[in-house]
Coordinates of N, CA, C and O in Angstrom, one line a residue:
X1 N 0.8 -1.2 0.0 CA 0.0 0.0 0.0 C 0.9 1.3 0.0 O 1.7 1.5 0.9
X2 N 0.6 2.0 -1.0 CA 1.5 3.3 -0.7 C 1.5 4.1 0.3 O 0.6 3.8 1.1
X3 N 2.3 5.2 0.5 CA 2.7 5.6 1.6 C 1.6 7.3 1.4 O 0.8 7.5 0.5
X4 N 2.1 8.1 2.5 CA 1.4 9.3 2.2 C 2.1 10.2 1.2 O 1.7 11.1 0.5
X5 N 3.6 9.5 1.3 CA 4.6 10.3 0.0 C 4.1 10.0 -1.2 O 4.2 11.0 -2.0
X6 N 3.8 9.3 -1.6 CA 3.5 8.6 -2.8 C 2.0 9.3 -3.2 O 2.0 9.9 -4.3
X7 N 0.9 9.3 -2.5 CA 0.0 10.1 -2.7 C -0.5 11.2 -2.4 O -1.5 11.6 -2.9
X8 N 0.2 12.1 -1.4 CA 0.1 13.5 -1.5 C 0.0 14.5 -3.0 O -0.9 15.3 -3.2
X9 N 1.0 14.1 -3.8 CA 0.9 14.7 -5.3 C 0.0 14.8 -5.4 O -0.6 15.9 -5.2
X10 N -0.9 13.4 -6.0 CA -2.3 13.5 -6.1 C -3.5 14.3 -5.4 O -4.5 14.7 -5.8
X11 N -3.1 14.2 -4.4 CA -4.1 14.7 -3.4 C -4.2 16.2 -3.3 O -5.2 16.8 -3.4
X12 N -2.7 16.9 -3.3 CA -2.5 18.2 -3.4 C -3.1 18.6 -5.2 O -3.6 19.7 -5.5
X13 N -3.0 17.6 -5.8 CA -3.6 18.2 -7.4 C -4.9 18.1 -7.5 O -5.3 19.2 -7.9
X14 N -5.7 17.5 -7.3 CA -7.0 17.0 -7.0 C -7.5 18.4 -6.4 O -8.2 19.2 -7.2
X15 N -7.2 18.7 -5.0 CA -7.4 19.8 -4.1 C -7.5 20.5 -4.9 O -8.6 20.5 -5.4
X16 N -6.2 21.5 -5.6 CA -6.1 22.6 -6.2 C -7.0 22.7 -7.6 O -7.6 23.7 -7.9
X17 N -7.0 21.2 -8.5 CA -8.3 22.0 -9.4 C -9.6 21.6 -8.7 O -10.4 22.3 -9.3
X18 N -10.2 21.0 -8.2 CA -11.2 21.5 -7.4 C -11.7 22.5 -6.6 O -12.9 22.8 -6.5
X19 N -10.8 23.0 -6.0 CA -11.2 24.3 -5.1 C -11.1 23.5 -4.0 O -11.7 22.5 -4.6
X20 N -10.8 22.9 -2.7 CA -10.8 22.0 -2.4 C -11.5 20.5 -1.8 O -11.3 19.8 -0.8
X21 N -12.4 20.2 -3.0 CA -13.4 19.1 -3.0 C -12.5 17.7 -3.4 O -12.1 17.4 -4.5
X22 N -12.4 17.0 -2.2 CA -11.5 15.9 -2.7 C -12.6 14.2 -2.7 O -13.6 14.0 -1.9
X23 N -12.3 13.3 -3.5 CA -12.8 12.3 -4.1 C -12.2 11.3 -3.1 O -11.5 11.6 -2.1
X24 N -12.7 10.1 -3.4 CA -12.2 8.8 -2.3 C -12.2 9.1 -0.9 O -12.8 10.1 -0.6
X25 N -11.6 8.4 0.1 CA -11.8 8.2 1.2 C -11.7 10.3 1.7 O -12.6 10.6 2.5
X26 N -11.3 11.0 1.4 CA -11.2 12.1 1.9 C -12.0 12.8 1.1 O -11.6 13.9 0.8
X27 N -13.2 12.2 0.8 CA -14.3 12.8 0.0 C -15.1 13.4 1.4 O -15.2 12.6 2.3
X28 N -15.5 14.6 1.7 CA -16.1 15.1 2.6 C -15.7 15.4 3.9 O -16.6 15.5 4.7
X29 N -14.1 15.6 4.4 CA -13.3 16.0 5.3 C -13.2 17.1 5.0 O -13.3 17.6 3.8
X30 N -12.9 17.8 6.4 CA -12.2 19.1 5.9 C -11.2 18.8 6.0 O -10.7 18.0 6.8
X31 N -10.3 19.6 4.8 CA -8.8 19.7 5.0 C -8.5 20.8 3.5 O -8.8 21.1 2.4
X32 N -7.3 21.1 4.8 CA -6.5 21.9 4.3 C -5.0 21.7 3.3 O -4.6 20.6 3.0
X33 N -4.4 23.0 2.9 CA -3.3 22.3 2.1 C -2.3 23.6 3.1 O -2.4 24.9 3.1
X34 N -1.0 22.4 3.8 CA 0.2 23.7 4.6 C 1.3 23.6 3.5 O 1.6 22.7 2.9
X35 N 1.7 25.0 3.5 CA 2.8 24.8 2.8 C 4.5 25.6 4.1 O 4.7 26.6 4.7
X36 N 5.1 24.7 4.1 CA 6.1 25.0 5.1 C 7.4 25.0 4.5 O 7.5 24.3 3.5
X37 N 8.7 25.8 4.9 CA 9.8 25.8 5.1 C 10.3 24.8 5.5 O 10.2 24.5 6.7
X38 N 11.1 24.0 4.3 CA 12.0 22.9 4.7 C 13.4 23.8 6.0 O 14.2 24.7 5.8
X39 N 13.4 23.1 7.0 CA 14.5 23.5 8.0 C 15.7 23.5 7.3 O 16.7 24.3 7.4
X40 N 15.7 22.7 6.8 CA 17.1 22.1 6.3 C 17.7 22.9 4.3 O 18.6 23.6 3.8
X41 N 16.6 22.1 3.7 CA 16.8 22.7 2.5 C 16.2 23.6 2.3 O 16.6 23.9 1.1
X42 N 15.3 24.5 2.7 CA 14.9 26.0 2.9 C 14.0 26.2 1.4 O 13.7 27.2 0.7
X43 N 13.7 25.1 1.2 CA 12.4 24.1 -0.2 C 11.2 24.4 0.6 O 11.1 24.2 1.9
X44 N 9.9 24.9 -0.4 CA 8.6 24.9 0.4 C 7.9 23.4 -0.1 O 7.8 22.9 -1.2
X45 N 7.5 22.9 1.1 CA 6.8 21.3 1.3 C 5.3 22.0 1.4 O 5.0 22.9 2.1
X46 N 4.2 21.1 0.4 CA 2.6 20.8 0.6 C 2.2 19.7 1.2 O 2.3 18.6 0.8
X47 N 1.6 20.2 2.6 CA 1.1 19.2 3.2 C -0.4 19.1 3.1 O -1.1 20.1 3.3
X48 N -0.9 18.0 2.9 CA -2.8 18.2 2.8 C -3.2 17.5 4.6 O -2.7 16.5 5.2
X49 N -4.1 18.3 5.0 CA -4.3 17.8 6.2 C -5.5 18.1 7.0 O -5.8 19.3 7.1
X50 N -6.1 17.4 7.4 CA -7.5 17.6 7.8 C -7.1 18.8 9.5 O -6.2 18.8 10.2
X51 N -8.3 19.5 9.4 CA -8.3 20.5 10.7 C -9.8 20.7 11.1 O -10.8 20.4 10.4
X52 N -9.9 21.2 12.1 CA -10.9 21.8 12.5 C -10.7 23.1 12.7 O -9.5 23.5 12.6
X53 N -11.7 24.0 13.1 CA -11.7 25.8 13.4 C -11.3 25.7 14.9 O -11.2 24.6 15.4
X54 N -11.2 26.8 15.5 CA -11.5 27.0 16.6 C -11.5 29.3 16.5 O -10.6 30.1 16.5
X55 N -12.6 29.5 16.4 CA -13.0 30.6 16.0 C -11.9 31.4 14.9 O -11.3 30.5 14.3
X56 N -11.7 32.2 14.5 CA -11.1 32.5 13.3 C -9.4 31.7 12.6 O -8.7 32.0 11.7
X57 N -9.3 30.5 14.0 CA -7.6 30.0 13.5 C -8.4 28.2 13.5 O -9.4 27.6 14.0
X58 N -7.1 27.9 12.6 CA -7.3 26.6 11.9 C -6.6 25.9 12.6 O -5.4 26.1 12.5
X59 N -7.0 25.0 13.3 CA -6.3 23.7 13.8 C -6.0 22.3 13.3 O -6.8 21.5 12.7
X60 N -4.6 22.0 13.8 CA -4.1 21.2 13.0 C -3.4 20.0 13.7 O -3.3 20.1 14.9
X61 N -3.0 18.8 13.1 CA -2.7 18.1 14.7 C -1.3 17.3 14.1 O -1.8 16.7 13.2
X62 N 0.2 17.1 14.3 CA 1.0 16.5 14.1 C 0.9 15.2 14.3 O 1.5 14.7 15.3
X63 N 0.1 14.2 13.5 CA -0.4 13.4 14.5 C 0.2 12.3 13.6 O 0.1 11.1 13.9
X64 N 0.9 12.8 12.0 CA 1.5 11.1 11.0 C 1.1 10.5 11.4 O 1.7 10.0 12.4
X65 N -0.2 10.1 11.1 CA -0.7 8.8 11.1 C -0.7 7.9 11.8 O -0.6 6.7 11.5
X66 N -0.7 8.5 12.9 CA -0.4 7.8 14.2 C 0.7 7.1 13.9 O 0.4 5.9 13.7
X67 N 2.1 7.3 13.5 CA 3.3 7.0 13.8 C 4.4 7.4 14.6 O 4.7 8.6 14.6
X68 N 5.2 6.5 15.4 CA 6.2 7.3 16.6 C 6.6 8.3 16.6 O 6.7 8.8 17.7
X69 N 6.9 9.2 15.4 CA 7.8 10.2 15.0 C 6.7 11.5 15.0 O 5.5 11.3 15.0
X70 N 7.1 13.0 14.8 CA 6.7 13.8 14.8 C 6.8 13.8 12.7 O 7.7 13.2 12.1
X71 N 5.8 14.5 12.2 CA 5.4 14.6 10.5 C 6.9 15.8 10.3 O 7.1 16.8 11.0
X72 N 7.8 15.4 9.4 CA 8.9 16.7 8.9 C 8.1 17.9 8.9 O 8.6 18.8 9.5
X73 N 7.0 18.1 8.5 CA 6.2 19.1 8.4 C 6.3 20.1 9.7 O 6.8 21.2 9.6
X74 N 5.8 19.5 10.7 CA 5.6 19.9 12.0 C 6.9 20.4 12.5 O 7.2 21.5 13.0
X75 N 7.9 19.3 12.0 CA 9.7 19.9 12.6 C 10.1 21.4 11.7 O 10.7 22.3 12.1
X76 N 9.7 21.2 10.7 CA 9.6 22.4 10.1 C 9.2 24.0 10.0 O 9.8 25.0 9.5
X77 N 7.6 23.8 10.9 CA 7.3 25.0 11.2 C 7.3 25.4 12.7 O 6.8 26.4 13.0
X78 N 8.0 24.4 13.7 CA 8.6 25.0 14.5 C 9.8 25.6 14.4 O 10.2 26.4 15.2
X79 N 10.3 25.2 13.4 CA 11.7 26.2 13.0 C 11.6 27.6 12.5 O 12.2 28.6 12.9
X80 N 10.7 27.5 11.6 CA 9.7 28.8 10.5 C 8.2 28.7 10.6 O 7.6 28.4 9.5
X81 N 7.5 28.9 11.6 CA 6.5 29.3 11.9 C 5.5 30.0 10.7 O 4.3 29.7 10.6
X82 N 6.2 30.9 9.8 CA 5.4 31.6 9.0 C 5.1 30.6 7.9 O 6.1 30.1 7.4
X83 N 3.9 30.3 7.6 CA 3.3 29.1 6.8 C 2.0 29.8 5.7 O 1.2 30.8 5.9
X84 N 2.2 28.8 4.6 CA 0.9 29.2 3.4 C -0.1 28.5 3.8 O 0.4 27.3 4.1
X85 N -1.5 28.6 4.0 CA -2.4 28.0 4.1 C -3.4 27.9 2.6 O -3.0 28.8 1.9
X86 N -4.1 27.3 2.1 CA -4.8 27.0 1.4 C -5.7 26.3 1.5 O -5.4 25.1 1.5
X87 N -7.1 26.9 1.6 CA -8.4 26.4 2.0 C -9.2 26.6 1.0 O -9.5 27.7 0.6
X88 N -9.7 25.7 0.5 CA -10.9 25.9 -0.9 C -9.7 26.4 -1.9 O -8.6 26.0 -2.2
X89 N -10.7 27.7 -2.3 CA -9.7 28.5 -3.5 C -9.3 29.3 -3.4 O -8.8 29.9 -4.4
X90 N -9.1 29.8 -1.9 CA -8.1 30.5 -1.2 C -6.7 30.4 -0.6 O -6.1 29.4 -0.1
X91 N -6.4 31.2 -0.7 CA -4.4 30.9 -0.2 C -4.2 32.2 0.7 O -4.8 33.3 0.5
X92 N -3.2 32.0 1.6 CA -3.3 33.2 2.3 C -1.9 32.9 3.8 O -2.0 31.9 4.6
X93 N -1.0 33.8 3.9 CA 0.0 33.7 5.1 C -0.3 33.3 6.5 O -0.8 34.3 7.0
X94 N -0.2 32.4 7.3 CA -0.3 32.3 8.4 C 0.9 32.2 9.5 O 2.2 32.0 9.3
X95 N 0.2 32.2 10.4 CA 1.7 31.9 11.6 C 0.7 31.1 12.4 O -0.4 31.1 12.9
X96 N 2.3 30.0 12.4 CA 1.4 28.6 13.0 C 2.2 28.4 14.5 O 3.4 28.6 14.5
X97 N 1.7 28.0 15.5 CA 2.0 28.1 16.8 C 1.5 27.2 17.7 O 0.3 27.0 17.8
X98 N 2.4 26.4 18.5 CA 2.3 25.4 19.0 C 1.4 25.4 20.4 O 1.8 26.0 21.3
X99 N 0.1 24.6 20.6 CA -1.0 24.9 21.6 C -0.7 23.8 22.4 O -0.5 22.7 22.0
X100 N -0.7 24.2 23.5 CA -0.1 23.8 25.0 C -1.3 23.5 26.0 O -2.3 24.0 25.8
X101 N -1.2 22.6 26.9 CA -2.2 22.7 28.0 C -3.5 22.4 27.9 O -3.8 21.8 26.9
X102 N -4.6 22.7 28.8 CA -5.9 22.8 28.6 C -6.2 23.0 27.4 O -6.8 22.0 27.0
X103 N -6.1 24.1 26.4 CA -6.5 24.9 25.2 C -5.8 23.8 24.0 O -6.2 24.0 22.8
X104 N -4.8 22.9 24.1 CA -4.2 21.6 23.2 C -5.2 20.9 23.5 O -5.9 20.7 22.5
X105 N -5.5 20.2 24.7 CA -6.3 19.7 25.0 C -7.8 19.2 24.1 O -8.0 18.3 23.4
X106 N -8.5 20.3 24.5 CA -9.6 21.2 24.1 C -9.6 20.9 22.4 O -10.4 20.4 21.6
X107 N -8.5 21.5 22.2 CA -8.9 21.5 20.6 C -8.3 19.8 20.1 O -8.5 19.5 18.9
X108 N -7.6 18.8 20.8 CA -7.9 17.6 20.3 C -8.7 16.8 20.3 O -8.7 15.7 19.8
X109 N -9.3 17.2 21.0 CA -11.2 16.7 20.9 C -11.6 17.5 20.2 O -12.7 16.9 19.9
X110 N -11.6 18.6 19.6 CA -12.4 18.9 18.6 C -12.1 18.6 17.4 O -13.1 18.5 16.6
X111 N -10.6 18.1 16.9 CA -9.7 17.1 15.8 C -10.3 16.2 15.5 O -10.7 16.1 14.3
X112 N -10.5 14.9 16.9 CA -10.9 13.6 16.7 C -12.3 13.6 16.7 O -12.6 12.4 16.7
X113 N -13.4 14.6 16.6 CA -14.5 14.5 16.5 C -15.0 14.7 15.1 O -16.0 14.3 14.6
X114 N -13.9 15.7 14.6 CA -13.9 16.1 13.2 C -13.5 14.8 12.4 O -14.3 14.2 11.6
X115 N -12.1 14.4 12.6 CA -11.3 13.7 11.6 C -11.4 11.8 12.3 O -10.8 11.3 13.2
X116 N -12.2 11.4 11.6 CA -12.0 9.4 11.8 C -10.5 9.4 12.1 O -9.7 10.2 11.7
X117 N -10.4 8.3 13.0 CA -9.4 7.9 13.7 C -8.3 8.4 14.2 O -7.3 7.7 14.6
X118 N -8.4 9.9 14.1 CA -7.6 11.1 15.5 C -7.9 10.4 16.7 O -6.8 10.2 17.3
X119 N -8.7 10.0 17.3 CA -8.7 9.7 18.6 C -7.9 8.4 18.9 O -7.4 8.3 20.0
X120 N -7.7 7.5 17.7 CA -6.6 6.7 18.2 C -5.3 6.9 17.7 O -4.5 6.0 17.6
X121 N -5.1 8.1 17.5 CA -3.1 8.0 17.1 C -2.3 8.7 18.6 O -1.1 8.9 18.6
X122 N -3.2 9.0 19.6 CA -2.2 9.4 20.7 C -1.7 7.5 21.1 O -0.5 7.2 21.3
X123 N -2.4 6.7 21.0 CA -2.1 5.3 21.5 C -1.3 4.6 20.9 O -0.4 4.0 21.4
X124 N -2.0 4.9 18.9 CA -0.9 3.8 18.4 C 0.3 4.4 18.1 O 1.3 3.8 17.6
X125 N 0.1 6.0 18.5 CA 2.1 6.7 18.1 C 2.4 6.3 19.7 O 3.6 6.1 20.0
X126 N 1.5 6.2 20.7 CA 2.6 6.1 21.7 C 3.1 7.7 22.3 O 4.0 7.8 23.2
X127 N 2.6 8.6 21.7 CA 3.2 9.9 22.2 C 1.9 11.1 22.2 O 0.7 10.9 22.3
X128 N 2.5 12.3 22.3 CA 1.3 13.2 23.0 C 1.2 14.1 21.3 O 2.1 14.8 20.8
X129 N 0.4 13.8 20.9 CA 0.1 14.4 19.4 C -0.1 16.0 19.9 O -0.9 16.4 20.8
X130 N 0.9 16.7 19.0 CA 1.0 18.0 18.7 C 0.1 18.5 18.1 O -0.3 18.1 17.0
X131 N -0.6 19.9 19.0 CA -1.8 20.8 17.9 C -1.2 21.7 17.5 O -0.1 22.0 18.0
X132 N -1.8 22.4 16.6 CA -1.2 23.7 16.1 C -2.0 24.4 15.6 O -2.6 23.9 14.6
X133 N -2.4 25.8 16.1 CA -3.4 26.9 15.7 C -2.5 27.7 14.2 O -1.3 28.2 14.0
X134 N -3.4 27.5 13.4 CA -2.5 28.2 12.2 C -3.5 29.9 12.2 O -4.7 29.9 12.1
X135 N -2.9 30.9 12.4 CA -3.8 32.3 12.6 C -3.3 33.1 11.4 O -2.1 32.9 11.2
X136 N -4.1 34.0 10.4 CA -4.2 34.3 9.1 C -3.3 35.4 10.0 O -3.4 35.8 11.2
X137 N -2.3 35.5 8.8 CA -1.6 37.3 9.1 C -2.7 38.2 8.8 O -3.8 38.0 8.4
X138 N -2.0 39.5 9.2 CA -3.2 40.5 8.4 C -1.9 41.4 7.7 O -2.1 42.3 7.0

């Protein structure tokens, strides 16, 4: 079975000429498309990824697929915080920022209520899945 490397392309192409209406299993999720600063090669990476709101900022959850590791993505924009979002047929700067405590909390129940099987990758990664408020610049 391919990996998410293998089908992101698609998924990111799909997204973009639809506006973001995607087909197959991610037919009627929300998600978004991050575009982040590679740490290392200073290359912009598209990640497609399901979020929920929490009043005007977009939440997000480092959660790879419930795998051990944190997503490069995530290592990424804690390096360079300033991130592209693209939602539908909009695109637009954000600063993405790591949510701590109660309010981390809080919004990963609002993740796993949104997104099928968030609620089991704190177990099968074994670790404390990372949120992240992405907030539009002005």
């Amino acid at each position: 079975m391919p990996g998410m490397r293998e089908i992101n392309p698609s998924v990111i192409a799909e997204y973009r000429a639809t506006g973001g209406k995607l087909s197959g299993p991610m037919a009627g999720l929300p998600v978004l498309l991050l575009t982040t600063t590679g740490r290392r090669s200073g290359k912009s990476h598209v990640t497609p990824l399901g979020f929920a709101t929490d009043g005007d900022r977009l939440i997000v959850a480092a959660a790879n697929g419930g795998a051990a590791s944190d997503p490069d993505w995530f290592r990424n924009l804690v390096t360079a915080p300033e991130v592209v979002v693209e939602l539908g047929a909009e695109r637009f700067n954000a600063t993405a920022v790591v949510v701590a405590g109660h309010d981390r909390n809080r919004l990963f129940e609002q993740l796993a209520s949104a997104l099928p099987g968030m609620a089991e990758y704190p177990q099968t990664s074994g670790r404390t899945i990372p949120v992240i408020a992405l907030t539009r610049d002005v």
